[in-house]
PDB file of C-alpha atoms in Angstrom:
ATOM      1  CA  MET A   1      81.257 107.243 103.159  1.00 50.00           C
ATOM      2  CA  HIS A   2      84.629 105.825 104.166  1.00 64.00           C
ATOM      3  CA  SER A   3      86.775 107.591 106.777  1.00 71.00           C
ATOM      4  CA  ASP A   4      90.004 109.417 105.986  1.00 79.00           C
ATOM      5  CA  ARG A   5      91.870 106.596 107.727  1.00 85.00           C
ATOM      6  CA  TYR A   6      90.266 104.119 105.354  1.00 84.00           C
ATOM      7  CA  GLN A   7      91.139 106.148 102.251  1.00 82.00           C
ATOM      8  CA  ILE A   8      94.746 106.610 103.408  1.00 84.00           C
ATOM      9  CA  GLY A   9      94.956 102.922 104.326  1.00 84.00           C
ATOM     10  CA  TRP A  10      93.546 101.752 101.009  1.00 81.00           C
ATOM     11  CA  GLN A  11      96.062 103.846  99.065  1.00 79.00           C
ATOM     12  CA  LYS A  12      98.932 102.533 101.208  1.00 82.00           C
ATOM     13  CA  LEU A  13      97.716  98.938 100.763  1.00 82.00           C
ATOM     14  CA  ALA A  14      97.666  99.407  96.981  1.00 77.00           C
ATOM     15  CA  GLU A  15     101.139 100.961  97.094  1.00 77.00           C
ATOM     16  CA  ILE A  16     102.662  98.084  99.054  1.00 83.00           C
ATOM     17  CA  ASP A  17     100.797  94.891  98.311  1.00 76.00           C
ATOM     18  CA  GLY A  18      98.840  95.735  95.155  1.00 71.00           C
ATOM     19  CA  ALA A  19      96.509  93.006  93.948  1.00 68.00           C
ATOM     20  CA  GLN A  20      97.727  90.519  96.572  1.00 69.00           C
ATOM     21  CA  GLY A  21      96.599  92.689  99.469  1.00 74.00           C
ATOM     22  CA  GLU A  22      93.349  93.641  97.784  1.00 73.00           C
ATOM     23  CA  LYS A  23      92.464  89.946  97.358  1.00 77.00           C
ATOM     24  CA  VAL A  24      92.866  89.451 101.111  1.00 79.00           C
ATOM     25  CA  ILE A  25      90.552  92.382 101.855  1.00 81.00           C
ATOM     26  CA  GLN A  26      87.966  91.228  99.322  1.00 80.00           C
ATOM     27  CA  ALA A  27      87.993  87.727 100.837  1.00 82.00           C
ATOM     28  CA  MET A  28      87.375  89.194 104.296  1.00 84.00           C
ATOM     29  CA  GLU A  29      84.506  91.390 103.107  1.00 80.00           C
ATOM     30  CA  GLY A  30      82.447  88.278 102.396  1.00 83.00           C
ATOM     31  CA  ILE A  31      82.586  87.034 105.978  1.00 90.00           C
ATOM     32  CA  ALA A  32      83.552  90.006 108.195  1.00 92.00           C
ATOM     33  CA  PRO A  33      83.323  93.388 106.443  1.00 88.00           C
ATOM     34  CA  ASP A  34      83.985  95.279 109.678  1.00 91.00           C
ATOM     35  CA  PHE A  35      87.215  93.344 110.138  1.00 91.00           C
ATOM     36  CA  ALA A  36      88.181  94.095 106.513  1.00 87.00           C
ATOM     37  CA  ARG A  37      87.680  97.794 107.277  1.00 89.00           C
ATOM     38  CA  LEU A  38      89.840  97.525 110.419  1.00 91.00           C
ATOM     39  CA  LEU A  39      92.589  95.787 108.429  1.00 88.00           C
ATOM     40  CA  ILE A  40      92.760  98.808 106.151  1.00 88.00           C
ATOM     41  CA  GLU A  41      92.333 101.535 108.761  1.00 91.00           C
ATOM     42  CA  PHE A  42      94.726 100.404 111.499  1.00 93.00           C
ATOM     43  CA  PRO A  43      97.726  98.615 109.915  1.00 90.00           C
ATOM     44  CA  PHE A  44      97.825 100.616 106.685  1.00 89.00           C
ATOM     45  CA  GLY A  45      96.011 103.840 107.572  1.00 88.00           C
ATOM     46  CA  ASP A  46      97.652 104.337 110.977  1.00 92.00           C
ATOM     47  CA  ILE A  47     100.904 102.342 111.155  1.00 93.00           C
ATOM     48  CA  TYR A  48     102.273 101.992 107.623  1.00 89.00           C
ATOM     49  CA  SER A  49     101.613 105.698 107.011  1.00 86.00           C
ATOM     50  CA  ARG A  50     103.911 106.849 109.830  1.00 88.00           C
ATOM     51  CA  GLU A  51     107.076 108.598 108.637  1.00 85.00           C
ATOM     52  CA  ALA A  52     109.791 107.272 110.972  1.00 90.00           C
ATOM     53  CA  LEU A  53     110.451 104.197 108.778  1.00 90.00           C
ATOM     54  CA  ASP A  54     110.320 103.910 105.006  1.00 89.00           C
ATOM     55  CA  LEU A  55     108.202 101.200 103.389  1.00 89.00           C
ATOM     56  CA  LYS A  56     111.194  99.005 102.573  1.00 91.00           C
ATOM     57  CA  SER A  57     112.231  98.930 106.245  1.00 94.00           C
ATOM     58  CA  ARG A  58     108.656  98.183 107.319  1.00 95.00           C
ATOM     59  CA  GLU A  59     108.328  95.285 104.886  1.00 95.00           C
ATOM     60  CA  ILE A  60     111.663  93.796 105.992  1.00 97.00           C
ATOM     61  CA  ALA A  61     110.433  93.919 109.593  1.00 97.00           C
ATOM     62  CA  THR A  62     107.101  92.397 108.569  1.00 97.00           C
ATOM     63  CA  ILE A  63     108.475  89.439 106.626  1.00 97.00           C
ATOM     64  CA  ALA A  64     110.937  88.725 109.447  1.00 98.00           C
ATOM     65  CA  ALA A  65     108.111  88.681 112.006  1.00 97.00           C
ATOM     66  CA  LEU A  66     105.819  86.535 109.863  1.00 97.00           C
ATOM     67  CA  ALA A  67     108.594  84.051 109.105  1.00 97.00           C
ATOM     68  CA  ALA A  68     109.473  83.812 112.806  1.00 97.00           C
ATOM     69  CA  MET A  69     105.830  83.075 113.686  1.00 96.00           C
ATOM     70  CA  GLY A  70     106.036  79.916 111.612  1.00 93.00           C
ATOM     71  CA  ASN A  71     102.271  79.643 111.101  1.00 93.00           C
ATOM     72  CA  ALA A  72     101.518  82.551 108.759  1.00 95.00           C
ATOM     73  CA  THR A  73     102.704  81.402 105.327  1.00 95.00           C
ATOM     74  CA  PRO A  74      99.817  82.975 103.346  1.00 92.00           C
ATOM     75  CA  GLN A  75     100.431  86.349 105.000  1.00 93.00           C
ATOM     76  CA  LEU A  76     104.197  85.934 104.568  1.00 96.00           C
ATOM     77  CA  LYS A  77     103.765  85.412 100.820  1.00 94.00           C
ATOM     78  CA  VAL A  78     101.601  88.538 100.509  1.00 91.00           C
ATOM     79  CA  HIS A  79     104.304  90.581 102.230  1.00 93.00           C
ATOM     80  CA  ILE A  80     107.122  89.033 100.190  1.00 94.00           C
ATOM     81  CA  HIS A  81     105.261  90.437  97.197  1.00 90.00           C
ATOM     82  CA  GLY A  82     105.031  93.727  99.091  1.00 90.00           C
ATOM     83  CA  ALA A  83     108.750  93.759  99.895  1.00 92.00           C
ATOM     84  CA  LEU A  84     109.568  93.280  96.216  1.00 89.00           C
ATOM     85  CA  ASN A  85     107.093  96.012  95.289  1.00 85.00           C
ATOM     86  CA  VAL A  86     108.744  98.626  97.515  1.00 85.00           C
ATOM     87  CA  GLY A  87     112.324  97.989  96.433  1.00 85.00           C
ATOM     88  CA  CYS A  88     113.694  94.938  98.261  1.00 90.00           C
ATOM     89  CA  SER A  89     115.846  92.705  96.110  1.00 91.00           C
ATOM     90  CA  PRO A  90     115.292  88.919  96.124  1.00 93.00           C
ATOM     91  CA  GLN A  91     118.726  88.511  97.706  1.00 94.00           C
ATOM     92  CA  GLU A  92     117.835  90.866 100.570  1.00 95.00           C
ATOM     93  CA  ILE A  93     114.653  88.889 101.269  1.00 96.00           C
ATOM     94  CA  ILE A  94     116.571  85.598 101.156  1.00 97.00           C
ATOM     95  CA  GLU A  95     119.087  87.035 103.634  1.00 96.00           C
ATOM     96  CA  VAL A  96     116.263  87.957 106.018  1.00 97.00           C
ATOM     97  CA  MET A  97     114.982  84.367 105.904  1.00 97.00           C
ATOM     98  CA  MET A  98     118.462  82.985 106.536  1.00 97.00           C
ATOM     99  CA  GLN A  99     118.804  85.194 109.624  1.00 97.00           C
ATOM    100  CA  MET A 100     115.604  83.674 110.999  1.00 97.00           C
ATOM    101  CA  ALA A 101     117.586  80.447 111.552  1.00 97.00           C
ATOM    102  CA  VAL A 102     119.409  82.250 114.385  1.00 96.00           C
ATOM    103  CA  TYR A 103     116.361  83.730 116.130  1.00 95.00           C
ATOM    104  CA  ALA A 104     113.419  81.498 115.108  1.00 96.00           C
ATOM    105  CA  GLY A 105     115.081  78.187 114.259  1.00 96.00           C
ATOM    106  CA  PHE A 106     115.929  76.290 111.095  1.00 96.00           C
ATOM    107  CA  PRO A 107     112.349  75.113 110.362  1.00 95.00           C
ATOM    108  CA  ALA A 108     111.109  78.732 110.284  1.00 96.00           C
ATOM    109  CA  ALA A 109     114.019  79.741 108.049  1.00 96.00           C
ATOM    110  CA  LEU A 110     113.428  76.826 105.679  1.00 96.00           C
ATOM    111  CA  ASN A 111     109.706  77.544 105.425  1.00 96.00           C
ATOM    112  CA  GLY A 112     110.469  81.203 104.775  1.00 97.00           C
ATOM    113  CA  LEU A 113     112.938  80.333 102.019  1.00 96.00           C
ATOM    114  CA  PHE A 114     110.423  78.013 100.372  1.00 96.00           C
ATOM    115  CA  ALA A 115     107.858  80.839 100.452  1.00 96.00           C
ATOM    116  CA  VAL A 116     110.387  83.160  98.784  1.00 96.00           C
ATOM    117  CA  GLN A 117     111.071  80.513  96.152  1.00 95.00           C
ATOM    118  CA  ASP A 118     107.350  80.243  95.355  1.00 94.00           C
ATOM    119  CA  ILE A 119     106.965  84.019  94.950  1.00 92.00           C
ATOM    120  CA  LEU A 120     110.064  84.393  92.785  1.00 91.00           C
ATOM    121  CA  GLN A 121     108.821  81.625  90.498  1.00 90.00           C
ATOM    122  CA  GLU A 122     105.375  83.244  90.349  1.00 87.00           C
ATOM    123  CA  ARG A 123     106.892  86.578  89.338  1.00 82.00           C
ATOM    124  CA  GLY A 124     109.452  85.121  86.937  1.00 83.00           C
ATOM    125  CA  LEU A 125     112.398  86.346  89.036  1.00 84.00           C
ATOM    126  CA  ASN A 126     115.605  84.666  90.123  1.00 87.00           C
ATOM    127  CA  PRO A 127     117.578  85.207  93.358  1.00 90.00           C
ATOM    128  CA  ASP A 128     119.987  87.585  91.625  1.00 84.00           C
ATOM    129  CA  SER A 129     117.310  89.796  90.017  1.00 77.00           C
ATOM    130  CA  ALA A 130     117.712  93.519  90.562  1.00 68.00           C
ATOM    131  CA  PRO A 131     115.121  95.153  92.834  1.00 69.00           C
ATOM    132  CA  LEU A 132     112.166  96.892  91.243  1.00 60.00           C
ATOM    133  CA  PRO A 133     112.313 100.667  91.435  1.00 53.00           C
ATOM    134  CA  SER A 134     110.828 101.720  94.756  1.00 51.00           C
ATOM    135  CA  LYS A 135     107.379 103.242  94.487  1.00 50.00           C
ATOM    136  CA  GLN A 136     107.269 106.897  95.396  1.00 52.00           C
ATOM    137  CA  SER A 137     104.435 108.915  96.840  1.00 50.00           C
ATOM    138  CA  LEU A 138     103.350 112.313  95.608  1.00 50.00           C
ATOM    139  CA  SER A 139     104.877 113.937  98.678  1.00 46.00           C
ATOM    140  CA  THR A 140     108.383 112.784  97.678  1.00 48.00           C
ATOM    141  CA  LEU A 141     108.280 114.085  94.094  1.00 51.00           C
ATOM    142  CA  ALA A 142     110.168 117.325  93.581  1.00 53.00           C
ATOM    143  CA  GLY A 143     108.658 118.008  90.170  1.00 62.00           C
ATOM    144  CA  GLY A 144     107.995 116.570  86.759  1.00 77.00           C
ATOM    145  CA  TYR A 145     105.184 116.010  84.303  1.00 85.00           C
ATOM    146  CA  PHE A 146     102.146 114.699  86.160  1.00 85.00           C
ATOM    147  CA  ALA A 147      99.043 112.977  84.791  1.00 86.00           C
ATOM    148  CA  THR A 148      95.948 111.524  86.445  1.00 86.00           C
ATOM    149  CA  ALA A 149      93.611 109.336  84.403  1.00 87.00           C
ATOM    150  CA  GLU A 150      90.202 108.013  85.415  1.00 89.00           C
ATOM    151  CA  LEU A 151      89.850 104.619  83.729  1.00 92.00           C
ATOM    152  CA  ALA A 152      86.853 102.385  83.172  1.00 93.00           C
ATOM    153  CA  ILE A 153      87.208  98.673  82.435  1.00 94.00           C
ATOM    154  CA  THR A 154      85.241  98.207  79.233  1.00 94.00           C
ATOM    155  CA  ASP A 155      84.031  94.651  79.858  1.00 93.00           C
ATOM    156  CA  ALA A 156      82.932  93.656  83.369  1.00 90.00           C
ATOM    157  CA  SER A 157      83.520  89.994  82.511  1.00 92.00           C
ATOM    158  CA  ARG A 158      87.219  90.707  81.860  1.00 91.00           C
ATOM    159  CA  VAL A 159      88.080  92.527  85.096  1.00 90.00           C
ATOM    160  CA  GLU A 160      90.766  90.076  86.235  1.00 89.00           C
ATOM    161  CA  GLU A 161      92.283  89.889  82.748  1.00 92.00           C
ATOM    162  CA  THR A 162      92.410  93.687  82.625  1.00 93.00           C
ATOM    163  CA  LYS A 163      94.005  93.986  86.058  1.00 89.00           C
ATOM    164  CA  ALA A 164      96.657  91.415  85.110  1.00 90.00           C
ATOM    165  CA  ALA A 165      97.443  93.337  81.918  1.00 92.00           C
ATOM    166  CA  LEU A 166      97.647  96.612  83.842  1.00 92.00           C
ATOM    167  CA  LYS A 167      99.931  95.068  86.438  1.00 88.00           C
ATOM    168  CA  GLN A 168     102.288  93.934  83.688  1.00 90.00           C
ATOM    169  CA  LEU A 169     102.141  97.377  82.056  1.00 92.00           C
ATOM    170  CA  SER A 170     102.891  99.033  85.408  1.00 89.00           C
ATOM    171  CA  GLU A 171     105.936  96.836  86.034  1.00 87.00           C
ATOM    172  CA  GLN A 172     107.278  97.560  82.543  1.00 88.00           C
ATOM    173  CA  THR A 173     106.626 101.294  82.808  1.00 90.00           C
ATOM    174  CA  ARG A 174     108.418 101.648  86.143  1.00 85.00           C
ATOM    175  CA  THR A 175     111.640 100.462  84.488  1.00 82.00           C
ATOM    176  CA  GLU A 176     111.603 103.406  82.050  1.00 85.00           C
ATOM    177  CA  PRO A 177     114.362 105.928  82.896  1.00 78.00           C
ATOM    178  CA  GLY A 178     111.961 108.896  82.873  1.00 82.00           C
ATOM    179  CA  CYS A 179     109.270 107.292  85.031  1.00 84.00           C
ATOM    180  CA  ARG A 180     109.028 108.592  88.599  1.00 80.00           C
ATOM    181  CA  LEU A 181     105.592 107.299  89.534  1.00 84.00           C
ATOM    182  CA  PHE A 182     103.128 104.891  87.911  1.00 87.00           C
ATOM    183  CA  GLU A 183     100.423 103.658  90.287  1.00 85.00           C
ATOM    184  CA  LEU A 184      96.972 102.208  89.785  1.00 84.00           C
ATOM    185  CA  HIS A 185      94.290 102.399  92.463  1.00 83.00           C
ATOM    186  CA  GLU A 186      90.965 100.599  92.510  1.00 79.00           C
ATOM    187  CA  ASN A 187      87.635 101.909  93.692  1.00 73.00           C
ATOM    188  CA  PRO A 188      86.586  99.366  96.368  1.00 69.00           C
ATOM    189  CA  ASP A 189      82.934 100.152  95.680  1.00 74.00           C
ATOM    190  CA  GLU A 190      83.171  99.785  91.895  1.00 83.00           C
ATOM    191  CA  PRO A 191      85.733  97.255  90.595  1.00 84.00           C
ATOM    192  CA  THR A 192      85.475  98.476  86.997  1.00 90.00           C
ATOM    193  CA  GLN A 193      86.663 101.986  87.930  1.00 90.00           C
ATOM    194  CA  LEU A 194      90.395 102.704  88.270  1.00 90.00           C
ATOM    195  CA  LEU A 195      92.549 105.730  88.959  1.00 87.00           C
ATOM    196  CA  LEU A 196      96.006 105.976  87.381  1.00 88.00           C
ATOM    197  CA  TRP A 197      98.679 108.281  88.796  1.00 86.00           C
ATOM    198  CA  GLU A 198     101.680 108.978  86.556  1.00 87.00           C
ATOM    199  CA  CYS A 199     104.705 111.213  86.912  1.00 85.00           C
ATOM    200  CA  PHE A 200     107.526 111.429  84.381  1.00 86.00           C
ATOM    201  CA  ALA A 201     110.629 113.587  84.478  1.00 83.00           C
ATOM    202  CA  THR A 202     109.495 115.559  81.420  1.00 86.00           C
ATOM    203  CA  GLU A 203     106.538 115.774  79.066  1.00 87.00           C
ATOM    204  CA  ALA A 204     108.747 114.162  76.416  1.00 89.00           C
ATOM    205  CA  ASP A 205     109.224 111.131  78.699  1.00 88.00           C
ATOM    206  CA  PHE A 206     105.431 110.928  79.127  1.00 90.00           C
ATOM    207  CA  HIS A 207     104.917 110.813  75.353  1.00 91.00           C
ATOM    208  CA  LYS A 208     107.837 108.414  74.944  1.00 92.00           C
ATOM    209  CA  HIS A 209     106.064 106.014  77.318  1.00 93.00           C
ATOM    210  CA  HIS A 210     102.982 106.032  75.096  1.00 92.00           C
ATOM    211  CA  ALA A 211     105.168 105.213  72.092  1.00 93.00           C
ATOM    212  CA  MET A 212     106.606 102.081  73.728  1.00 92.00           C
ATOM    213  CA  ASP A 213     105.660  98.846  71.990  1.00 92.00           C
ATOM    214  CA  TYR A 214     104.208  97.325  75.179  1.00 91.00           C
ATOM    215  CA  THR A 215     102.114 100.434  75.846  1.00 93.00           C
ATOM    216  CA  LYS A 216     100.737 100.415  72.302  1.00 93.00           C
ATOM    217  CA  ALA A 217     100.065  96.665  72.569  1.00 93.00           C
ATOM    218  CA  TYR A 218      98.059  97.246  75.753  1.00 94.00           C
ATOM    219  CA  MET A 219      96.075 100.108  74.201  1.00 93.00           C
ATOM    220  CA  GLU A 220      95.219  98.009  71.145  1.00 93.00           C
ATOM    221  CA  ARG A 221      93.497  95.430  73.371  1.00 93.00           C
ATOM    222  CA  GLY A 222      90.808  97.970  74.309  1.00 94.00           C
ATOM    223  CA  LEU A 223      90.564  96.741  77.902  1.00 95.00           C
ATOM    224  CA  THR A 224      90.103 100.193  79.434  1.00 95.00           C
ATOM    225  CA  GLN A 225      88.660 103.527  78.404  1.00 93.00           C
ATOM    226  CA  VAL A 226      89.922 106.907  79.614  1.00 91.00           C
ATOM    227  CA  LYS A 227      86.964 108.761  81.121  1.00 88.00           C
ATOM    228  CA  ARG A 228      88.894 111.837  82.264  1.00 86.00           C
ATOM    229  CA  LEU A 229      92.516 112.902  81.948  1.00 84.00           C
ATOM    230  CA  TYR A 230      94.279 115.658  83.861  1.00 81.00           C
ATOM    231  CA  HIS A 231      97.893 116.613  83.248  1.00 76.00           C
ATOM    232  CA  SER A 232     100.247 119.402  84.218  1.00 69.00           C
ATOM    233  CA  ASP A 233     103.762 120.202  85.351  1.00 59.00           C
ATOM    234  CA  LEU A 234     104.116 119.343  89.044  1.00 49.00           C
ATOM    235  CA  VAL A 235     105.815 122.096  90.970  1.00 48.00           C
ATOM    236  CA  ARG A 236     106.890 121.952  94.629  1.00 44.00           C
TER     237      ARG A 236
END
């Protein structure tokens, strides 16, 4: 049984870094599972969950620190993904790297900019792309139509394919005007089990999402099966 700190940390990791952060944890579990647990509990369960700074501010501070170190490119790339996920624009991230020339030197700034370039190319973005809508937590939602779905990946041999398809669906869904929250969380003990949190402004927006061509295209692939579905109006 995992601690509350672990559960809070895992949810925060998924919210910020998504699949990139989970890959780091999974890699650590093969050599040092206790260290993997500490990575979730302390940074994400204790520090990232504090309320004095929002996630965008925390990720800006993190990528600045990692770029200044000059020897943490893999971690920097993970957190560039995270910064984009929580609402930083590519131009804001580029500006952070440029400022590192003043405080960490031109080599650190150049290496940081090259890391940004790699991530933007990987995500199909350009320097002038608009930021993704910031992810919200349940505590910030004033109301709306809320749904929770327990999903099972139908074919254990297609887990990575399914996760990639779900990531694309999530990114598309978050651009919908009525979408307030669309987050997927994995079960670390069972990779074929997923939990989907959704919140739309109205029930009509929820049904409109399911009528989108990309949503129907995903459903037709049969990659996941809904095991349980809960939905209601969310009232604060």
